[in-house]
Amino acid sequence: ANKNSYDDMRAKIRARASEMGVEKSVATVEAIKAATNRAQAGESAKENQVDLSKFGADFLDSEEDELTDEQKKEIDPVSQASLIDQVMNEVKNTRFPTTVATLKQASLMVTIFLVTAGLILKVDEVLRIQITDWGFIPRPNDIGDYSDLALPEGFTELMNDADLEKLN
């Protein structure tokens, strides 16, 4: 089906091009070959080989180049329809997912979430155990023994009796 529609489109394009008098450009092919030969020979283009002054002279906006309403309708019938018809056409051609497909997708997402969360938590646990074994951070139940620390001289000079009792 696609091959036939592509063949039909090609035929329409060729017919439209022949109506407009558009032909394949031999000058462009020759200019490309000449530029390739110059580049391979190490020469630079000293002047522009293609006369660009005439380019676009035939493509100025004119009413005969515009598509007629019939041609527009033939090319894209949906765009010529009313907004409501366009919406209806879009809804009619939209394929909505089935309930089973939606449930499969949702279960896949939940599975991926659970596996990823479990993996992250397990890696976190392994790293925490390893880092505490290396002594970088204390274990949660470790109580620091600071009895051998001595306060610097004059630390308690400005403290009252209540503050001193809190230190002991």
mmCIF file with all atom_site columns, C-alpha atoms in Angstrom:
data_model
loop_
_atom_site.group_PDB
_atom_site.id
_atom_site.type_symbol
_atom_site.label_atom_id
_atom_site.label_alt_id
_atom_site.label_comp_id
_atom_site.label_asym_id
_atom_site.label_entity_id
_atom_site.label_seq_id
_atom_site.pdbx_PDB_ins_code
_atom_site.Cartn_x
_atom_site.Cartn_y
_atom_site.Cartn_z
_atom_site.occupancy
_atom_site.B_iso_or_equiv
_atom_site.pdbx_formal_charge
_atom_site.auth_seq_id
_atom_site.auth_comp_id
_atom_site.auth_asym_id
_atom_site.auth_atom_id
_atom_site.pdbx_PDB_model_num
ATOM 1   C CA . ALA A 1 1   ? 0.000   0.000  0.000   1.00 0.00 ? 1   ALA A CA 1
ATOM 2   C CA . ASN A 1 2   ? 2.822   2.412  0.846   1.00 0.00 ? 2   ASN A CA 1
ATOM 3   C CA . LYS A 1 3   ? 4.637   1.704  -2.419  1.00 0.00 ? 3   LYS A CA 1
ATOM 4   C CA . ASN A 1 4   ? 1.543   2.629  -4.409  1.00 0.00 ? 4   ASN A CA 1
ATOM 5   C CA . SER A 1 5   ? 1.010   5.819  -2.426  1.00 0.00 ? 5   SER A CA 1
ATOM 6   C CA . TYR A 1 6   ? 4.670   6.775  -2.900  1.00 0.00 ? 6   TYR A CA 1
ATOM 7   C CA . ASP A 1 7   ? 4.418   6.070  -6.620  1.00 0.00 ? 7   ASP A CA 1
ATOM 8   C CA . ASP A 1 8   ? 1.280   8.217  -6.774  1.00 0.00 ? 8   ASP A CA 1
ATOM 9   C CA . MET A 1 9   ? 3.028   11.052 -4.947  1.00 0.00 ? 9   MET A CA 1
ATOM 10  C CA . ARG A 1 10  ? 6.032   10.831 -7.277  1.00 0.00 ? 10  ARG A CA 1
ATOM 11  C CA . ALA A 1 11  ? 3.745   10.953 -10.292 1.00 0.00 ? 11  ALA A CA 1
ATOM 12  C CA . LYS A 1 12  ? 1.940   14.004 -8.900  1.00 0.00 ? 12  LYS A CA 1
ATOM 13  C CA . ILE A 1 13  ? 5.235   15.747 -8.194  1.00 0.00 ? 13  ILE A CA 1
ATOM 14  C CA . ARG A 1 14  ? 6.527   15.023 -11.700 1.00 0.00 ? 14  ARG A CA 1
ATOM 15  C CA . ALA A 1 15  ? 3.262   16.250 -13.240 1.00 0.00 ? 15  ALA A CA 1
ATOM 16  C CA . ARG A 1 16  ? 3.358   19.439 -11.170 1.00 0.00 ? 16  ARG A CA 1
ATOM 17  C CA . ALA A 1 17  ? 7.026   20.029 -12.068 1.00 0.00 ? 17  ALA A CA 1
ATOM 18  C CA . SER A 1 18  ? 6.312   19.601 -15.767 1.00 0.00 ? 18  SER A CA 1
ATOM 19  C CA . GLU A 1 19  ? 3.338   22.016 -15.466 1.00 0.00 ? 19  GLU A CA 1
ATOM 20  C CA . MET A 1 20  ? 5.643   24.586 -13.888 1.00 0.00 ? 20  MET A CA 1
ATOM 21  C CA . GLY A 1 21  ? 8.399   23.952 -16.438 1.00 0.00 ? 21  GLY A CA 1
ATOM 22  C CA . VAL A 1 22  ? 10.925  22.822 -13.821 1.00 0.00 ? 22  VAL A CA 1
ATOM 23  C CA . GLU A 1 23  ? 13.678  20.619 -15.269 1.00 0.00 ? 23  GLU A CA 1
ATOM 24  C CA . LYS A 1 24  ? 16.782  18.984 -13.896 1.00 0.00 ? 24  LYS A CA 1
ATOM 25  C CA . SER A 1 25  ? 19.727  21.363 -13.967 1.00 0.00 ? 25  SER A CA 1
ATOM 26  C CA . VAL A 1 26  ? 22.660  20.179 -16.049 1.00 0.00 ? 26  VAL A CA 1
ATOM 27  C CA . ALA A 1 27  ? 24.666  23.299 -15.175 1.00 0.00 ? 27  ALA A CA 1
ATOM 28  C CA . THR A 1 28  ? 24.612  22.457 -11.468 1.00 0.00 ? 28  THR A CA 1
ATOM 29  C CA . VAL A 1 29  ? 25.911  18.929 -12.061 1.00 0.00 ? 29  VAL A CA 1
ATOM 30  C CA . GLU A 1 30  ? 28.678  20.276 -14.307 1.00 0.00 ? 30  GLU A CA 1
ATOM 31  C CA . ALA A 1 31  ? 29.610  22.975 -11.769 1.00 0.00 ? 31  ALA A CA 1
ATOM 32  C CA . ILE A 1 32  ? 29.870  20.380 -9.003  1.00 0.00 ? 32  ILE A CA 1
ATOM 33  C CA . LYS A 1 33  ? 32.111  18.176 -11.167 1.00 0.00 ? 33  LYS A CA 1
ATOM 34  C CA . ALA A 1 34  ? 34.331  21.152 -12.057 1.00 0.00 ? 34  ALA A CA 1
ATOM 35  C CA . ALA A 1 35  ? 34.606  22.231 -8.397  1.00 0.00 ? 35  ALA A CA 1
ATOM 36  C CA . THR A 1 36  ? 35.465  18.655 -7.386  1.00 0.00 ? 36  THR A CA 1
ATOM 37  C CA . ASN A 1 37  ? 38.175  18.470 -10.048 1.00 0.00 ? 37  ASN A CA 1
ATOM 38  C CA . ARG A 1 38  ? 39.614  21.831 -8.925  1.00 0.00 ? 38  ARG A CA 1
ATOM 39  C CA . ALA A 1 39  ? 39.601  20.727 -5.291  1.00 0.00 ? 39  ALA A CA 1
ATOM 40  C CA . GLN A 1 40  ? 41.347  17.464 -6.126  1.00 0.00 ? 40  GLN A CA 1
ATOM 41  C CA . ALA A 1 41  ? 43.945  19.373 -8.146  1.00 0.00 ? 41  ALA A CA 1
ATOM 42  C CA . GLY A 1 42  ? 44.508  21.736 -5.220  1.00 0.00 ? 42  GLY A CA 1
ATOM 43  C CA . GLU A 1 43  ? 43.234  24.782 -7.050  1.00 0.00 ? 43  GLU A CA 1
ATOM 44  C CA . SER A 1 44  ? 40.926  27.345 -5.519  1.00 0.00 ? 44  SER A CA 1
ATOM 45  C CA . ALA A 1 45  ? 37.948  28.879 -7.235  1.00 0.00 ? 45  ALA A CA 1
ATOM 46  C CA . LYS A 1 46  ? 39.173  32.258 -8.408  1.00 0.00 ? 46  LYS A CA 1
ATOM 47  C CA . GLU A 1 47  ? 35.770  33.390 -9.497  1.00 0.00 ? 47  GLU A CA 1
ATOM 48  C CA . ASN A 1 48  ? 32.252  32.132 -9.228  1.00 0.00 ? 48  ASN A CA 1
ATOM 49  C CA . GLN A 1 49  ? 31.717  29.635 -12.025 1.00 0.00 ? 49  GLN A CA 1
ATOM 50  C CA . VAL A 1 50  ? 27.923  29.607 -11.726 1.00 0.00 ? 50  VAL A CA 1
ATOM 51  C CA . ASP A 1 51  ? 25.965  32.717 -12.687 1.00 0.00 ? 51  ASP A CA 1
ATOM 52  C CA . LEU A 1 52  ? 23.783  33.238 -9.652  1.00 0.00 ? 52  LEU A CA 1
ATOM 53  C CA . SER A 1 53  ? 22.274  36.479 -10.893 1.00 0.00 ? 53  SER A CA 1
ATOM 54  C CA . LYS A 1 54  ? 19.474  34.609 -12.650 1.00 0.00 ? 54  LYS A CA 1
ATOM 55  C CA . PHE A 1 55  ? 18.784  32.324 -9.742  1.00 0.00 ? 55  PHE A CA 1
ATOM 56  C CA . GLY A 1 56  ? 15.325  32.943 -8.397  1.00 0.00 ? 56  GLY A CA 1
ATOM 57  C CA . ALA A 1 57  ? 14.222  35.147 -11.286 1.00 0.00 ? 57  ALA A CA 1
ATOM 58  C CA . ASP A 1 58  ? 11.621  32.574 -12.283 1.00 0.00 ? 58  ASP A CA 1
ATOM 59  C CA . PHE A 1 59  ? 10.564  31.922 -8.713  1.00 0.00 ? 59  PHE A CA 1
ATOM 60  C CA . LEU A 1 60  ? 9.187   35.321 -7.843  1.00 0.00 ? 60  LEU A CA 1
ATOM 61  C CA . ASP A 1 61  ? 5.806   35.264 -6.191  1.00 0.00 ? 61  ASP A CA 1
ATOM 62  C CA . SER A 1 62  ? 3.169   35.219 -8.829  1.00 0.00 ? 62  SER A CA 1
ATOM 63  C CA . GLU A 1 63  ? -0.417  34.136 -8.726  1.00 0.00 ? 63  GLU A CA 1
ATOM 64  C CA . GLU A 1 64  ? 0.126   31.345 -11.245 1.00 0.00 ? 64  GLU A CA 1
ATOM 65  C CA . ASP A 1 65  ? 2.600   29.706 -8.848  1.00 0.00 ? 65  ASP A CA 1
ATOM 66  C CA . GLU A 1 66  ? 0.057   29.622 -6.033  1.00 0.00 ? 66  GLU A CA 1
ATOM 67  C CA . LEU A 1 67  ? -1.939  26.470 -5.448  1.00 0.00 ? 67  LEU A CA 1
ATOM 68  C CA . THR A 1 68  ? -5.596  26.616 -6.222  1.00 0.00 ? 68  THR A CA 1
ATOM 69  C CA . ASP A 1 69  ? -8.183  25.675 -3.626  1.00 0.00 ? 69  ASP A CA 1
ATOM 70  C CA . GLU A 1 70  ? -8.820  22.403 -5.469  1.00 0.00 ? 70  GLU A CA 1
ATOM 71  C CA . GLN A 1 71  ? -5.112  21.562 -5.440  1.00 0.00 ? 71  GLN A CA 1
ATOM 72  C CA . LYS A 1 72  ? -4.866  22.393 -1.733  1.00 0.00 ? 72  LYS A CA 1
ATOM 73  C CA . LYS A 1 73  ? -7.887  20.215 -1.028  1.00 0.00 ? 73  LYS A CA 1
ATOM 74  C CA . GLU A 1 74  ? -6.376  17.374 -3.079  1.00 0.00 ? 74  GLU A CA 1
ATOM 75  C CA . ILE A 1 75  ? -2.997  17.615 -1.334  1.00 0.00 ? 75  ILE A CA 1
ATOM 76  C CA . ASP A 1 76  ? -4.282  17.941 2.239   1.00 0.00 ? 76  ASP A CA 1
ATOM 77  C CA . PRO A 1 77  ? -8.027  17.430 2.600   1.00 0.00 ? 77  PRO A CA 1
ATOM 78  C CA . VAL A 1 78  ? -7.953  17.496 6.417   1.00 0.00 ? 78  VAL A CA 1
ATOM 79  C CA . SER A 1 79  ? -6.516  21.013 6.642   1.00 0.00 ? 79  SER A CA 1
ATOM 80  C CA . GLN A 1 80  ? -9.350  22.341 4.507   1.00 0.00 ? 80  GLN A CA 1
ATOM 81  C CA . ALA A 1 81  ? -11.990 20.881 6.829   1.00 0.00 ? 81  ALA A CA 1
ATOM 82  C CA . SER A 1 82  ? -13.525 22.705 9.781   1.00 0.00 ? 82  SER A CA 1
ATOM 83  C CA . LEU A 1 83  ? -11.785 22.603 13.147  1.00 0.00 ? 83  LEU A CA 1
ATOM 84  C CA . ILE A 1 84  ? -14.339 20.170 14.572  1.00 0.00 ? 84  ILE A CA 1
ATOM 85  C CA . ASP A 1 85  ? -13.880 17.830 11.589  1.00 0.00 ? 85  ASP A CA 1
ATOM 86  C CA . GLN A 1 86  ? -10.100 18.039 12.007  1.00 0.00 ? 86  GLN A CA 1
ATOM 87  C CA . VAL A 1 87  ? -10.396 17.104 15.686  1.00 0.00 ? 87  VAL A CA 1
ATOM 88  C CA . MET A 1 88  ? -12.775 14.254 14.887  1.00 0.00 ? 88  MET A CA 1
ATOM 89  C CA . ASN A 1 89  ? -10.394 12.973 12.202  1.00 0.00 ? 89  ASN A CA 1
ATOM 90  C CA . GLU A 1 90  ? -7.479  13.112 14.648  1.00 0.00 ? 90  GLU A CA 1
ATOM 91  C CA . VAL A 1 91  ? -9.426  11.256 17.366  1.00 0.00 ? 91  VAL A CA 1
ATOM 92  C CA . LYS A 1 92  ? -10.662 8.679  14.847  1.00 0.00 ? 92  LYS A CA 1
ATOM 93  C CA . ASN A 1 93  ? -7.099  7.974  13.649  1.00 0.00 ? 93  ASN A CA 1
ATOM 94  C CA . THR A 1 94  ? -5.582  7.884  17.136  1.00 0.00 ? 94  THR A CA 1
ATOM 95  C CA . ARG A 1 95  ? -4.831  4.447  18.550  1.00 0.00 ? 95  ARG A CA 1
ATOM 96  C CA . PHE A 1 96  ? -5.338  4.506  22.303  1.00 0.00 ? 96  PHE A CA 1
ATOM 97  C CA . PRO A 1 97  ? -3.609  1.910  24.515  1.00 0.00 ? 97  PRO A CA 1
ATOM 98  C CA . THR A 1 98  ? -5.633  -0.986 25.808  1.00 0.00 ? 98  THR A CA 1
ATOM 99  C CA . THR A 1 99  ? -6.183  -1.608 29.504  1.00 0.00 ? 99  THR A CA 1
ATOM 100 C CA . VAL A 1 100 ? -3.858  -4.613 29.377  1.00 0.00 ? 100 VAL A CA 1
ATOM 101 C CA . ALA A 1 101 ? -1.084  -2.570 27.727  1.00 0.00 ? 101 ALA A CA 1
ATOM 102 C CA . THR A 1 102 ? -1.509  0.176  30.321  1.00 0.00 ? 102 THR A CA 1
ATOM 103 C CA . LEU A 1 103 ? -1.328  -2.322 33.188  1.00 0.00 ? 103 LEU A CA 1
ATOM 104 C CA . LYS A 1 104 ? 1.768   -3.949 31.678  1.00 0.00 ? 104 LYS A CA 1
ATOM 105 C CA . GLN A 1 105 ? 3.471   -0.570 31.381  1.00 0.00 ? 105 GLN A CA 1
ATOM 106 C CA . ALA A 1 106 ? 2.508   0.405  34.938  1.00 0.00 ? 106 ALA A CA 1
ATOM 107 C CA . SER A 1 107 ? 3.727   -2.917 36.367  1.00 0.00 ? 107 SER A CA 1
ATOM 108 C CA . LEU A 1 108 ? 7.004   -2.553 34.479  1.00 0.00 ? 108 LEU A CA 1
ATOM 109 C CA . MET A 1 109 ? 7.468   0.923  35.944  1.00 0.00 ? 109 MET A CA 1
ATOM 110 C CA . VAL A 1 110 ? 6.741   -0.302 39.492  1.00 0.00 ? 110 VAL A CA 1
ATOM 111 C CA . THR A 1 111 ? 9.161   -3.225 39.035  1.00 0.00 ? 111 THR A CA 1
ATOM 112 C CA . ILE A 1 112 ? 11.914  -0.927 37.774  1.00 0.00 ? 112 ILE A CA 1
ATOM 113 C CA . PHE A 1 113 ? 11.303  1.435  40.703  1.00 0.00 ? 113 PHE A CA 1
ATOM 114 C CA . LEU A 1 114 ? 11.463  -1.357 43.294  1.00 0.00 ? 114 LEU A CA 1
ATOM 115 C CA . VAL A 1 115 ? 14.588  -2.940 41.821  1.00 0.00 ? 115 VAL A CA 1
ATOM 116 C CA . THR A 1 116 ? 16.349  0.426  41.574  1.00 0.00 ? 116 THR A CA 1
ATOM 117 C CA . ALA A 1 117 ? 15.359  1.465  45.107  1.00 0.00 ? 117 ALA A CA 1
ATOM 118 C CA . GLY A 1 118 ? 16.476  -1.908 46.506  1.00 0.00 ? 118 GLY A CA 1
ATOM 119 C CA . LEU A 1 119 ? 19.794  -1.690 44.698  1.00 0.00 ? 119 LEU A CA 1
ATOM 120 C CA . ILE A 1 120 ? 20.452  1.839  45.936  1.00 0.00 ? 120 ILE A CA 1
ATOM 121 C CA . LEU A 1 121 ? 19.593  0.908  49.537  1.00 0.00 ? 121 LEU A CA 1
ATOM 122 C CA . LYS A 1 122 ? 21.790  -2.218 49.437  1.00 0.00 ? 122 LYS A CA 1
ATOM 123 C CA . VAL A 1 123 ? 24.764  -0.303 48.022  1.00 0.00 ? 123 VAL A CA 1
ATOM 124 C CA . ASP A 1 124 ? 24.264  2.346  50.713  1.00 0.00 ? 124 ASP A CA 1
ATOM 125 C CA . GLU A 1 125 ? 24.262  -0.316 53.443  1.00 0.00 ? 125 GLU A CA 1
ATOM 126 C CA . VAL A 1 126 ? 27.414  -2.012 52.104  1.00 0.00 ? 126 VAL A CA 1
ATOM 127 C CA . LEU A 1 127 ? 29.249  1.308  51.815  1.00 0.00 ? 127 LEU A CA 1
ATOM 128 C CA . ARG A 1 128 ? 28.200  2.393  55.314  1.00 0.00 ? 128 ARG A CA 1
ATOM 129 C CA . ILE A 1 129 ? 29.469  -0.871 56.811  1.00 0.00 ? 129 ILE A CA 1
ATOM 130 C CA . GLN A 1 130 ? 32.749  -0.678 54.902  1.00 0.00 ? 130 GLN A CA 1
ATOM 131 C CA . ILE A 1 131 ? 33.388  2.967  55.780  1.00 0.00 ? 131 ILE A CA 1
ATOM 132 C CA . THR A 1 132 ? 32.707  2.387  59.486  1.00 0.00 ? 132 THR A CA 1
ATOM 133 C CA . ASP A 1 133 ? 35.039  -0.646 59.422  1.00 0.00 ? 133 ASP A CA 1
ATOM 134 C CA . TRP A 1 134 ? 37.781  1.575  58.004  1.00 0.00 ? 134 TRP A CA 1
ATOM 135 C CA . GLY A 1 135 ? 37.145  4.025  60.827  1.00 0.00 ? 135 GLY A CA 1
ATOM 136 C CA . PHE A 1 136 ? 36.185  7.034  58.750  1.00 0.00 ? 136 PHE A CA 1
ATOM 137 C CA . ILE A 1 137 ? 32.928  7.474  60.652  1.00 0.00 ? 137 ILE A CA 1
ATOM 138 C CA . PRO A 1 138 ? 31.956  6.112  64.096  1.00 0.00 ? 138 PRO A CA 1
ATOM 139 C CA . ARG A 1 139 ? 29.442  3.341  64.547  1.00 0.00 ? 139 ARG A CA 1
ATOM 140 C CA . PRO A 1 140 ? 26.005  4.495  65.714  1.00 0.00 ? 140 PRO A CA 1
ATOM 141 C CA . ASN A 1 141 ? 26.449  2.881  69.180  1.00 0.00 ? 141 ASN A CA 1
ATOM 142 C CA . ASP A 1 142 ? 30.017  4.058  69.739  1.00 0.00 ? 142 ASP A CA 1
ATOM 143 C CA . ILE A 1 143 ? 30.374  6.487  72.628  1.00 0.00 ? 143 ILE A CA 1
ATOM 144 C CA . GLY A 1 144 ? 33.411  8.669  72.499  1.00 0.00 ? 144 GLY A CA 1
ATOM 145 C CA . ASP A 1 145 ? 35.760  8.607  75.497  1.00 0.00 ? 145 ASP A CA 1
ATOM 146 C CA . TYR A 1 146 ? 36.907  12.152 76.076  1.00 0.00 ? 146 TYR A CA 1
ATOM 147 C CA . SER A 1 147 ? 38.162  11.677 79.662  1.00 0.00 ? 147 SER A CA 1
ATOM 148 C CA . ASP A 1 148 ? 41.770  12.172 78.664  1.00 0.00 ? 148 ASP A CA 1
ATOM 149 C CA . LEU A 1 149 ? 41.112  15.589 77.101  1.00 0.00 ? 149 LEU A CA 1
ATOM 150 C CA . ALA A 1 150 ? 42.315  18.575 79.072  1.00 0.00 ? 150 ALA A CA 1
ATOM 151 C CA . LEU A 1 151 ? 40.669  21.957 78.754  1.00 0.00 ? 151 LEU A CA 1
ATOM 152 C CA . PRO A 1 152 ? 42.932  24.828 77.835  1.00 0.00 ? 152 PRO A CA 1
ATOM 153 C CA . GLU A 1 153 ? 44.058  27.221 80.547  1.00 0.00 ? 153 GLU A CA 1
ATOM 154 C CA . GLY A 1 154 ? 41.537  29.910 81.385  1.00 0.00 ? 154 GLY A CA 1
ATOM 155 C CA . PHE A 1 155 ? 38.629  27.989 79.814  1.00 0.00 ? 155 PHE A CA 1
ATOM 156 C CA . THR A 1 156 ? 36.576  28.020 83.004  1.00 0.00 ? 156 THR A CA 1
ATOM 157 C CA . GLU A 1 157 ? 37.428  31.524 84.242  1.00 0.00 ? 157 GLU A CA 1
ATOM 158 C CA . LEU A 1 158 ? 34.222  33.152 83.055  1.00 0.00 ? 158 LEU A CA 1
ATOM 159 C CA . MET A 1 159 ? 31.980  30.217 84.090  1.00 0.00 ? 159 MET A CA 1
ATOM 160 C CA . ASN A 1 160 ? 29.714  30.254 87.117  1.00 0.00 ? 160 ASN A CA 1
ATOM 161 C CA . ASP A 1 161 ? 29.162  27.299 89.453  1.00 0.00 ? 161 ASP A CA 1
ATOM 162 C CA . ALA A 1 162 ? 26.199  25.948 87.442  1.00 0.00 ? 162 ALA A CA 1
ATOM 163 C CA . ASP A 1 163 ? 28.258  25.900 84.250  1.00 0.00 ? 163 ASP A CA 1
ATOM 164 C CA . LEU A 1 164 ? 31.122  24.133 86.026  1.00 0.00 ? 164 LEU A CA 1
ATOM 165 C CA . GLU A 1 165 ? 28.764  21.451 87.314  1.00 0.00 ? 165 GLU A CA 1
ATOM 166 C CA . LYS A 1 166 ? 27.598  20.750 83.760  1.00 0.00 ? 166 LYS A CA 1
ATOM 167 C CA . LEU A 1 167 ? 31.179  20.004 82.747  1.00 0.00 ? 167 LEU A CA 1
ATOM 168 C CA . ASN A 1 168 ? 31.555  17.247 85.355  1.00 0.00 ? 168 ASN A CA 1
#
